[in-house]
Coordinates of N, CA and C in Angstrom, one line a residue:
M919 N -34.2 10.2 37.2 CA -34.9 8.9 36.9 C -36.1 8.4 35.8
R920 N -37.0 9.5 35.2 CA -37.7 9.3 34.5 C -37.8 8.5 33.1
Q921 N -36.3 8.5 32.6 CA -35.6 7.4 32.2 C -35.2 6.6 32.5
I922 N -34.5 6.1 33.8 CA -34.4 4.7 34.1 C -36.0 4.2 34.4
T923 N -36.8 5.2 34.3 CA -38.0 4.4 34.1 C -38.3 3.1 32.9
T924 N -38.4 4.3 32.3 CA -38.8 4.4 30.7 C -37.8 2.8 30.4
I925 N -36.7 3.3 30.1 CA -35.6 1.6 30.2 C -36.7 0.3 30.6
M926 N -37.0 0.8 32.0 CA -36.9 -0.5 32.4 C -38.2 -1.3 32.3
A927 N -39.1 -0.3 31.6 CA -40.1 -0.6 31.5 C -40.1 -1.2 30.2
A928 N -39.1 -0.9 29.0 CA -38.9 -1.6 28.0 C -38.3 -3.2 28.2
F929 N -37.2 -3.2 29.4 CA -36.6 -4.5 29.2 C -38.0 -5.1 30.2
A930 N -38.5 -4.8 30.7 CA -39.9 -5.3 31.3 C -40.8 -6.1 29.5
F931 N -40.9 -4.9 29.0 CA -42.3 -5.0 28.2 C -41.3 -6.4 27.1
A932 N -40.2 -6.5 26.8 CA -39.4 -7.1 25.6 C -39.4 -8.5 26.1
S933 N -38.9 -8.6 28.3 CA -38.6 -10.2 28.6 C -40.7 -10.8 28.1
L934 N -41.5 -9.4 28.3 CA -43.1 -10.5 28.6 C -42.7 -11.4 26.7
A935 N -42.6 -10.1 25.9 CA -43.0 -10.5 24.6 C -41.7 -11.7 24.6
S936 N -40.8 -12.0 24.2 CA -40.2 -12.8 24.3 C -40.5 -14.3 25.1
S937 N -40.7 -13.9 26.0 CA -41.0 -14.9 27.5 C -42.7 -15.5 26.5
A938 N -43.8 -14.6 25.8 CA -44.6 -15.2 24.9 C -44.3 -15.7 23.7
Q939 N -43.6 -14.9 23.2 CA -42.7 -15.4 21.8 C -42.4 -17.0 22.5
A940 N -41.9 -17.3 23.1 CA -41.4 -19.1 23.0 C -42.0 -19.7 23.8
A941 N -43.6 -19.2 24.3 CA -44.3 -20.3 24.4 C -45.7 -19.9 24.0
E942 N -45.5 -19.9 22.5 CA -46.0 -20.0 20.8 C -45.1 -21.5 20.2
T943 N -45.4 -22.1 19.5 CA -45.3 -23.0 18.6 C -44.7 -22.5 17.6
V944 N -43.3 -23.2 16.8 CA -43.5 -22.7 15.7 C -44.6 -22.5 14.6
E945 N -45.7 -23.3 14.8 CA -46.4 -23.0 13.6 C -47.5 -22.5 13.6
Q946 N -47.5 -22.0 15.0 CA -48.1 -20.4 15.9 C -47.1 -18.8 15.3
R947 N -46.3 -19.4 15.6 CA -45.4 -18.5 14.9 C -45.6 -18.5 13.4
A948 N -45.6 -19.4 12.9 CA -45.1 -19.5 11.4 C -46.4 -18.4 10.2
A949 N -47.2 -18.3 10.9 CA -48.2 -17.8 10.5 C -48.2 -16.2 9.6
T950 N -46.9 -15.5 10.1 CA -46.4 -14.4 10.3 C -46.2 -14.2 8.4
C951 N -45.0 -16.0 9.0 CA -44.2 -16.3 7.3 C -45.9 -16.6 5.7
F952 N -47.1 -17.2 6.3 CA -47.5 -17.6 5.4 C -48.0 -16.5 4.6
A953 N -48.3 -15.6 5.6 CA -49.3 -13.5 4.7 C -48.4 -13.7 3.4
C954 N -47.1 -13.8 3.6 CA -46.3 -13.1 1.9 C -46.0 -15.0 1.0
H955 N -45.8 -15.7 2.0 CA -44.7 -17.0 1.6 C -46.0 -18.1 0.8
G956 N -47.1 -18.2 1.5 CA -48.7 -18.3 1.3 C -48.7 -20.0 2.3
E957 N -49.7 -20.5 2.6 CA -50.7 -21.7 3.3 C -49.4 -22.7 3.8
H958 N -49.8 -23.2 2.2 CA -49.4 -23.9 1.2 C -48.6 -24.5 1.1
G959 N -47.1 -24.0 0.9 CA -45.6 -24.0 0.1 C -45.6 -23.1 -0.7
Q960 N -46.8 -22.3 -1.6 CA -46.5 -22.1 -2.7 C -47.3 -20.2 -2.4
S961 N -46.3 -19.1 -2.6 CA -46.6 -18.0 -2.5 C -47.9 -17.2 -3.7
E962 N -48.3 -16.7 -3.3 CA -49.1 -15.8 -4.2 C -49.5 -15.1 -4.0
M963 N -47.7 -14.2 -3.9 CA -47.7 -12.4 -3.6 C -46.0 -12.4 -4.7
E964 N -46.2 -11.2 -5.6 CA -45.7 -11.0 -6.7 C -44.3 -11.0 -5.9
N965 N -43.0 -11.3 -6.8 CA -42.0 -11.5 -6.3 C -41.3 -12.1 -5.1
T966 N -42.0 -13.0 -4.3 CA -41.9 -13.5 -3.3 C -41.9 -14.8 -3.6
P967 N -41.2 -15.9 -2.9 CA -41.0 -16.8 -2.7 C -42.0 -18.0 -2.6
S968 N -42.2 -19.3 -2.7 CA -42.6 -20.4 -2.8 C -41.2 -20.4 -1.5
L969 N -41.7 -20.8 -0.3 CA -41.0 -21.6 0.7 C -41.1 -24.0 0.7
G970 N -42.2 -23.3 0.3 CA -42.4 -25.3 0.0 C -41.3 -26.8 -0.3
G971 N -40.9 -27.4 0.4 CA -39.9 -28.1 -0.4 C -38.4 -27.2 0.1
Q972 N -38.3 -26.6 0.9 CA -36.8 -25.6 0.7 C -36.0 -26.7 2.1
Q973 N -34.6 -27.3 1.2 CA -34.0 -28.1 2.0 C -33.6 -27.2 3.8
S974 N -33.7 -27.7 4.7 CA -33.5 -27.7 6.8 C -32.6 -26.6 6.1
P975 N -30.8 -27.5 5.4 CA -29.7 -26.5 5.9 C -29.8 -24.5 4.8
Y976 N -30.8 -24.9 3.8 CA -30.6 -23.9 2.6 C -31.6 -23.0 3.3
A977 N -32.3 -23.4 4.4 CA -33.7 -22.1 5.4 C -32.7 -22.0 5.9
L978 N -31.7 -22.3 6.7 CA -31.3 -21.8 8.0 C -30.4 -20.9 7.7
I979 N -29.4 -21.3 6.5 CA -28.6 -19.9 5.9 C -28.9 -18.6 5.6
Q980 N -30.6 -19.2 5.1 CA -31.0 -17.6 4.7 C -31.7 -16.5 5.9
L981 N -32.1 -17.7 6.3 CA -32.7 -16.9 8.2 C -31.5 -16.5 8.9
F982 N -30.4 -16.8 8.9 CA -29.5 -16.6 10.0 C -28.8 -15.1 9.1
M983 N -29.1 -15.4 7.3 CA -28.7 -14.0 6.5 C -29.6 -12.9 6.7
F984 N -30.2 -13.2 7.2 CA -31.6 -12.2 7.2 C -31.8 -11.4 9.2
R985 N -31.2 -12.3 9.1 CA -31.2 -12.0 11.0 C -30.1 -11.3 10.8
E986 N -28.7 -11.2 10.4 CA -27.7 -10.7 10.2 C -27.3 -9.6 9.6
K987 N -27.8 -9.7 8.9 CA -28.6 -8.2 7.7 C -27.6 -8.6 6.5
L988 N -26.7 -9.3 5.8 CA -26.2 -10.4 5.1 C -26.6 -10.5 4.4
R989 N -28.2 -10.3 4.0 CA -29.2 -10.6 2.8 C -30.3 -9.8 2.7
T990 N -30.6 -8.3 3.2 CA -31.3 -6.9 3.2 C -32.4 -7.1 2.7
F991 N -33.6 -7.2 2.6 CA -35.0 -6.9 3.2 C -35.4 -7.2 4.4
D992 N -36.3 -5.2 4.8 CA -36.3 -4.8 6.2 C -37.6 -5.4 6.8
P993 N -38.7 -6.7 6.2 CA -39.6 -7.3 6.7 C -38.9 -8.6 6.8
M994 N -38.4 -9.1 6.5 CA -37.6 -10.6 7.0 C -36.5 -9.6 8.4
N995 N -35.6 -9.1 8.0 CA -34.8 -8.4 9.1 C -35.6 -8.5 10.4
D996 N -36.4 -7.0 10.0 CA -37.3 -7.5 11.5 C -37.8 -8.2 12.1
I997 N -38.2 -9.1 10.9 CA -39.0 -10.6 12.3 C -38.3 -11.6 12.0
T998 N -36.7 -11.6 11.6 CA -35.7 -12.8 12.4 C -35.0 -12.0 13.2
K999 N -34.8 -10.6 13.2 CA -34.2 -10.4 14.7 C -33.1 -10.9 15.7
P1000 N -35.0 -11.1 16.1 CA -35.4 -11.8 17.5 C -34.6 -13.5 17.4
F1001 N -34.9 -13.8 16.8 CA -34.4 -15.5 16.7 C -32.8 -15.4 17.4
T1002 N -33.4 -16.9 17.8 CA -32.0 -16.9 18.2 C -31.9 -18.4 17.5
D1003 N -30.6 -18.3 17.4 CA -30.5 -19.7 16.9 C -30.7 -20.9 17.2
A1004 N -31.5 -21.1 17.8 CA -31.9 -22.5 18.2 C -33.8 -22.1 17.1
D1005 N -34.2 -21.2 17.4 CA -35.3 -20.3 16.7 C -35.1 -20.7 15.4
L1006 N -33.6 -20.1 14.9 CA -33.4 -20.3 13.2 C -33.2 -21.7 12.6
Q1007 N -33.2 -22.1 13.3 CA -33.0 -24.4 13.2 C -34.6 -24.7 13.5
N1008 N -35.2 -24.2 13.8 CA -36.7 -25.0 14.6 C -37.2 -23.6 13.4
F1009 N -36.8 -22.8 12.8 CA -37.5 -22.1 11.3 C -37.6 -23.4 10.5
A1010 N -36.1 -23.1 10.1 CA -35.6 -24.3 9.6 C -36.4 -25.4 8.9
D1011 N -36.3 -25.8 9.6 CA -36.9 -27.6 10.0 C -38.3 -27.4 9.8
F1012 N -39.0 -26.5 10.5 CA -40.1 -26.3 9.7 C -40.6 -26.7 8.6
I1013 N -40.0 -25.5 8.1 CA -40.0 -24.7 6.8 C -39.6 -26.2 5.2
A1014 N -38.4 -26.8 5.7 CA -38.9 -28.5 5.1 C -38.9 -29.3 5.5
K1015 N -40.5 -29.0 6.3 CA -41.6 -30.0 5.7 C -43.1 -29.5 5.2
I1016 N -43.2 -28.3 4.5 CA -43.7 -27.7 3.8 C -44.0 -28.2 2.3
P1017 N -45.2 -28.5 2.2 CA -45.4 -29.4 0.7 C -44.4 -28.7 -0.3
K1018 N -44.2 -29.3 -1.2 CA -42.9 -28.6 -2.2 C -44.1 -27.7 -2.8
P1019 N -44.0 -26.8 -3.3 CA -44.9 -25.9 -5.5 C -45.4 -26.6 -6.3
Q1020 N -47.0 -26.9 -6.6 CA -47.3 -27.6 -7.7 C -46.7 -26.3 -9.0
P1021 N -46.8 -27.2 -10.1 CA -46.1 -27.1 -11.0 C -47.2 -26.0 -11.2
P1022 N -47.6 -25.7 -13.1 CA -48.3 -24.2 -13.2 C -49.3 -25.7 -14.0
A1023 N -50.8 -24.6 -14.3 CA -52.1 -26.5 -15.0 C -51.5 -26.4 -16.5
E1024 N -50.5 -25.1 -16.3 CA -50.3 -25.1 -17.9 C -48.6 -25.5 -18.7
A1025 N -49.0 -26.5 -19.0 CA -47.3 -27.4 -19.2 C -46.5 -26.4 -19.9
G1026 N -46.6 -25.3 -20.3 CA -45.8 -24.3 -20.7 C -45.1 -23.7 -22.5
D1027 N -44.9 -23.1 -22.7 CA -44.8 -23.2 -24.3 C -43.3 -23.7 -24.9
P1028 N -43.4 -24.8 -25.5 CA -42.8 -25.9 -25.6 C -41.9 -25.2 -26.6
A1029 N -41.4 -23.7 -26.9 CA -40.5 -23.7 -27.5 C -39.7 -23.0 -26.8
R1030 N -40.1 -22.0 -25.7 CA -40.0 -21.2 -24.5 C -38.8 -22.5 -23.6
M1031 N -40.2 -23.2 -23.6 CA -39.5 -24.8 -22.6 C -38.7 -25.0 -22.9
Q1032 N -38.1 -25.7 -24.7 CA -36.5 -26.3 -25.1 C -35.8 -24.9 -25.2
K1033 N -36.2 -24.1 -25.0 CA -34.6 -23.0 -24.9 C -34.3 -23.0 -22.8
G1034 N -35.8 -22.9 -22.6 CA -34.9 -23.0 -21.4 C -34.1 -24.2 -21.1
L1035 N -34.8 -24.8 -21.2 CA -33.7 -26.8 -21.4 C -32.4 -26.8 -21.8
A1036 N -32.4 -25.5 -22.9 CA -31.2 -25.9 -23.3 C -29.6 -25.1 -22.6
L1037 N -30.4 -23.7 -21.9 CA -30.1 -23.2 -20.6 C -29.0 -23.4 -19.6
A1038 N -30.5 -24.3 -18.9 CA -30.3 -25.0 -18.0 C -29.2 -25.6 -18.2
Q1039 N -29.0 -26.8 -19.2 CA -27.8 -27.7 -19.5 C -26.9 -27.1 -19.9
Q1040 N -26.7 -25.7 -20.7 CA -25.6 -25.1 -21.0 C -24.4 -24.4 -20.1
H1041 N -25.3 -24.3 -19.1 CA -24.9 -23.5 -17.7 C -24.6 -24.3 -16.6
R1042 N -25.4 -25.4 -17.0 CA -25.1 -27.3 -15.5 C -25.9 -26.3 -14.2
C1043 N -27.2 -26.0 -14.1 CA -27.8 -25.4 -13.4 C -28.3 -27.2 -12.8
N1044 N -28.5 -28.4 -13.1 CA -28.3 -29.3 -12.4 C -27.4 -30.0 -12.0
S1045 N -25.9 -29.7 -12.6 CA -25.2 -30.3 -11.2 C -24.9 -29.3 -10.0
C1046 N -25.8 -28.7 -9.3 CA -26.2 -27.7 -8.3 C -27.4 -28.3 -7.6
H1047 N -27.8 -28.1 -8.2 CA -29.3 -28.1 -8.0 C -30.3 -29.2 -8.3
N1048 N -30.0 -30.4 -9.3 CA -30.5 -31.7 -8.6 C -31.1 -31.5 -10.5
A1049 N -31.0 -33.1 -11.3 CA -31.7 -33.0 -12.6 C -33.2 -32.5 -12.4
D1050 N -33.9 -32.7 -11.1 CA -35.0 -32.1 -10.7 C -35.4 -30.6 -10.7
F1051 N -34.2 -30.3 -10.3 CA -34.8 -28.8 -9.7 C -35.0 -28.7 -8.2
S1052 N -34.6 -30.2 -7.6 CA -35.0 -29.8 -6.1 C -34.4 -29.5 -5.1
G1053 N -33.0 -29.6 -5.4 CA -32.1 -28.7 -3.8 C -31.8 -29.8 -4.0
K1054 N -30.4 -29.4 -3.0 CA -30.0 -30.4 -1.5 C -29.6 -29.6 -1.1
E1055 N -29.6 -30.3 0.5 CA -28.7 -28.7 1.2 C -29.0 -28.0 1.7
N1056 N -27.2 -27.1 0.7 CA -27.9 -25.8 0.6 C -27.7 -24.8 -0.6
I1057 N -28.2 -26.3 -0.8 CA -29.2 -25.2 -2.8 C -30.3 -25.7 -2.7
P1058 N -30.7 -24.1 -3.0 CA -31.8 -24.2 -2.8 C -33.4 -24.8 -4.0
R1059 N -34.3 -25.7 -3.4 CA -35.3 -26.2 -4.7 C -36.2 -24.9 -5.3
L1060 N -35.3 -24.9 -6.8 CA -35.5 -23.7 -8.0 C -37.5 -24.7 -8.6
A1061 N -37.2 -25.8 -8.3 CA -39.0 -26.3 -10.0 C -39.9 -25.6 -8.8
N1062 N -40.7 -25.5 -9.8 CA -42.4 -24.6 -9.8 C -42.1 -23.6 -8.8
Q1063 N -40.9 -22.8 -8.8 CA -40.5 -21.6 -8.1 C -40.9 -20.3 -8.7
R1064 N -42.0 -19.6 -8.0 CA -42.1 -18.6 -9.0 C -42.0 -17.7 -9.8
E1065 N -42.6 -17.9 -11.5 CA -41.4 -17.4 -12.4 C -40.6 -15.6 -12.2
D1066 N -41.6 -14.8 -11.4 CA -41.3 -13.1 -11.3 C -40.1 -13.4 -9.8
Y1067 N -40.3 -14.1 -9.8 CA -39.2 -14.3 -8.5 C -37.8 -14.7 -8.7
L1068 N -38.3 -16.1 -9.9 CA -36.4 -16.6 -10.1 C -36.2 -15.3 -10.9
N1069 N -37.1 -14.4 -12.1 CA -36.6 -13.4 -13.3 C -35.6 -12.9 -12.5
K1070 N -36.3 -12.5 -11.0 CA -35.7 -11.1 -10.0 C -34.9 -11.9 -9.8
T1071 N -34.4 -12.8 -9.0 CA -33.1 -13.0 -8.4 C -32.2 -13.3 -9.7
L1072 N -32.8 -14.1 -10.5 CA -31.2 -14.4 -11.4 C -30.2 -13.4 -11.9
A1073 N -31.5 -11.8 -12.3 CA -31.2 -11.3 -12.9 C -30.5 -10.1 -12.1
E1074 N -30.4 -10.5 -10.6 CA -29.9 -9.7 -9.4 C -28.2 -10.4 -9.5
Y1075 N -28.5 -11.9 -8.9 CA -27.1 -12.0 -9.7 C -26.7 -12.3 -10.7
K1076 N -27.4 -11.9 -11.4 CA -26.3 -11.0 -13.2 C -25.7 -10.2 -12.6
D1077 N -26.4 -9.0 -12.0 CA -26.2 -7.2 -11.4 C -25.6 -7.4 -10.9
N1078 N -25.3 -8.5 -9.8 CA -24.2 -8.0 -8.6 C -24.8 -7.5 -7.6
S1079 N -26.2 -7.5 -8.0 CA -27.0 -7.1 -6.6 C -27.2 -7.6 -6.0
R1080 N -27.6 -8.7 -5.7 CA -27.5 -9.4 -4.8 C -26.9 -10.8 -5.0
H1081 N -26.3 -10.9 -3.3 CA -25.2 -11.9 -2.9 C -25.3 -13.3 -2.3
G1082 N -24.9 -13.9 -2.6 CA -24.9 -15.7 -1.9 C -24.0 -15.8 -0.8
Y1083 N -24.0 -17.0 0.0 CA -22.7 -17.3 1.1 C -21.4 -17.1 -0.1
D1084 N -21.9 -17.6 -1.2 CA -20.5 -17.7 -2.3 C -20.6 -17.2 -3.2
G1085 N -20.2 -17.3 -4.1 CA -19.8 -15.9 -5.3 C -20.0 -16.9 -6.3
T1086 N -20.8 -18.7 -5.7 CA -20.9 -18.6 -7.9 C -22.6 -18.4 -8.2
M1087 N -22.9 -18.3 -7.8 CA -24.5 -18.0 -8.5 C -23.6 -16.8 -9.4
A1088 N -23.3 -15.7 -9.2 CA -22.8 -14.6 -9.9 C -21.7 -15.1 -10.9
D1089 N -20.7 -15.8 -10.2 CA -20.1 -16.9 -11.6 C -21.0 -17.2 -13.2
V1090 N -21.9 -18.2 -12.7 CA -23.0 -18.8 -13.4 C -23.9 -17.7 -14.0
M1091 N -24.6 -16.6 -13.2 CA -25.5 -16.1 -14.0 C -24.4 -14.5 -15.0
G1092 N -23.0 -14.4 -14.6 CA -22.1 -13.9 -15.5 C -22.4 -14.5 -16.6
E1093 N -22.6 -15.6 -17.1 CA -22.5 -15.6 -18.0 C -23.2 -16.3 -19.3
V1094 N -24.8 -15.5 -18.6 CA -26.0 -16.5 -19.1 C -26.2 -14.5 -19.8
P1095 N -26.6 -14.6 -20.9 CA -27.2 -13.5 -21.2 C -28.3 -13.0 -20.7
K1096 N -28.0 -11.3 -20.7 CA -29.5 -11.0 -20.0 C -30.8 -11.1 -21.1
E1097 N -31.4 -11.5 -22.0 CA -32.0 -11.5 -22.1 C -32.8 -12.5 -23.0
Q1098 N -31.8 -13.7 -21.7 CA -32.1 -15.2 -22.0 C -32.2 -15.4 -20.5
I1099 N -32.6 -15.0 -19.1 CA -32.4 -14.8 -18.5 C -34.4 -15.3 -18.0
A1100 N -35.5 -14.6 -18.7 CA -36.7 -15.0 -18.6 C -36.6 -16.1 -19.3
D1101 N -36.7 -17.3 -20.1 CA -36.4 -18.0 -20.6 C -36.1 -19.3 -19.5
L1102 N -35.1 -18.6 -18.7 CA -34.6 -19.8 -17.6 C -35.0 -19.5 -16.9
A1103 N -36.5 -18.7 -16.5 CA -37.0 -18.3 -15.2 C -38.0 -19.3 -15.6
Y1104 N -38.4 -18.7 -16.8 CA -40.1 -19.7 -17.3 C -40.1 -21.0 -17.5
Y1105 N -38.6 -21.2 -17.7 CA -38.7 -23.3 -17.6 C -38.3 -23.8 -16.7
I1106 N -37.9 -23.6 -15.6 CA -38.0 -23.8 -13.9 C -38.8 -23.8 -13.0
S1107 N -39.6 -22.8 -13.9 CA -40.9 -21.8 -13.2 C -42.4 -23.0 -13.7
H1108 N -41.9 -24.0 -14.9 CA -42.3 -25.1 -15.6 C -42.6 -26.3 -15.4
Y1109 N -41.2 -26.3 -14.6 CA -40.1 -27.8 -15.0 C -41.5 -28.6 -14.3
R1110 N -42.0 -30.0 -15.0 CA -43.0 -31.0 -14.8 C -41.4 -32.8 -14.7

């Protein structure tokens, strides 16, 4: 009997939490997101992506992948676990309205920018991410993303420890020498 009471109490608590969550707006619920991803679309936390300027379809896919644990990062998996499909879409639409990140104050070292440009052209980054790295549909915006995050993510695609919803990035990064990833990340993060 005690076990049944405990289970009933857990269901009641979950129901209350769910109804309270439903009563909050997306903006109110997004306060948790801003703690790591930055309040104005630009992350200030190491290895944490800026969300500003991302396309709604791309954000939706990423949120879905976190919810379904197709992409694993415990904090994001925990946050998205209770999300309904409608929640995923509402958050994706909200993310798409956040201002895009601004380029760093310094323009970037000309030699490194030239190396990065050559790499971006050689590996045709602009064919999917657009010439200005603004992204489109389910392709992420990369322009002015955190350099450390880009470095980490590109290296993970290179060593196949990060999986996308298709194999495109693994194929592209397979051709980029490991020692050149830093120049590519530097260029994209400083793009103007």
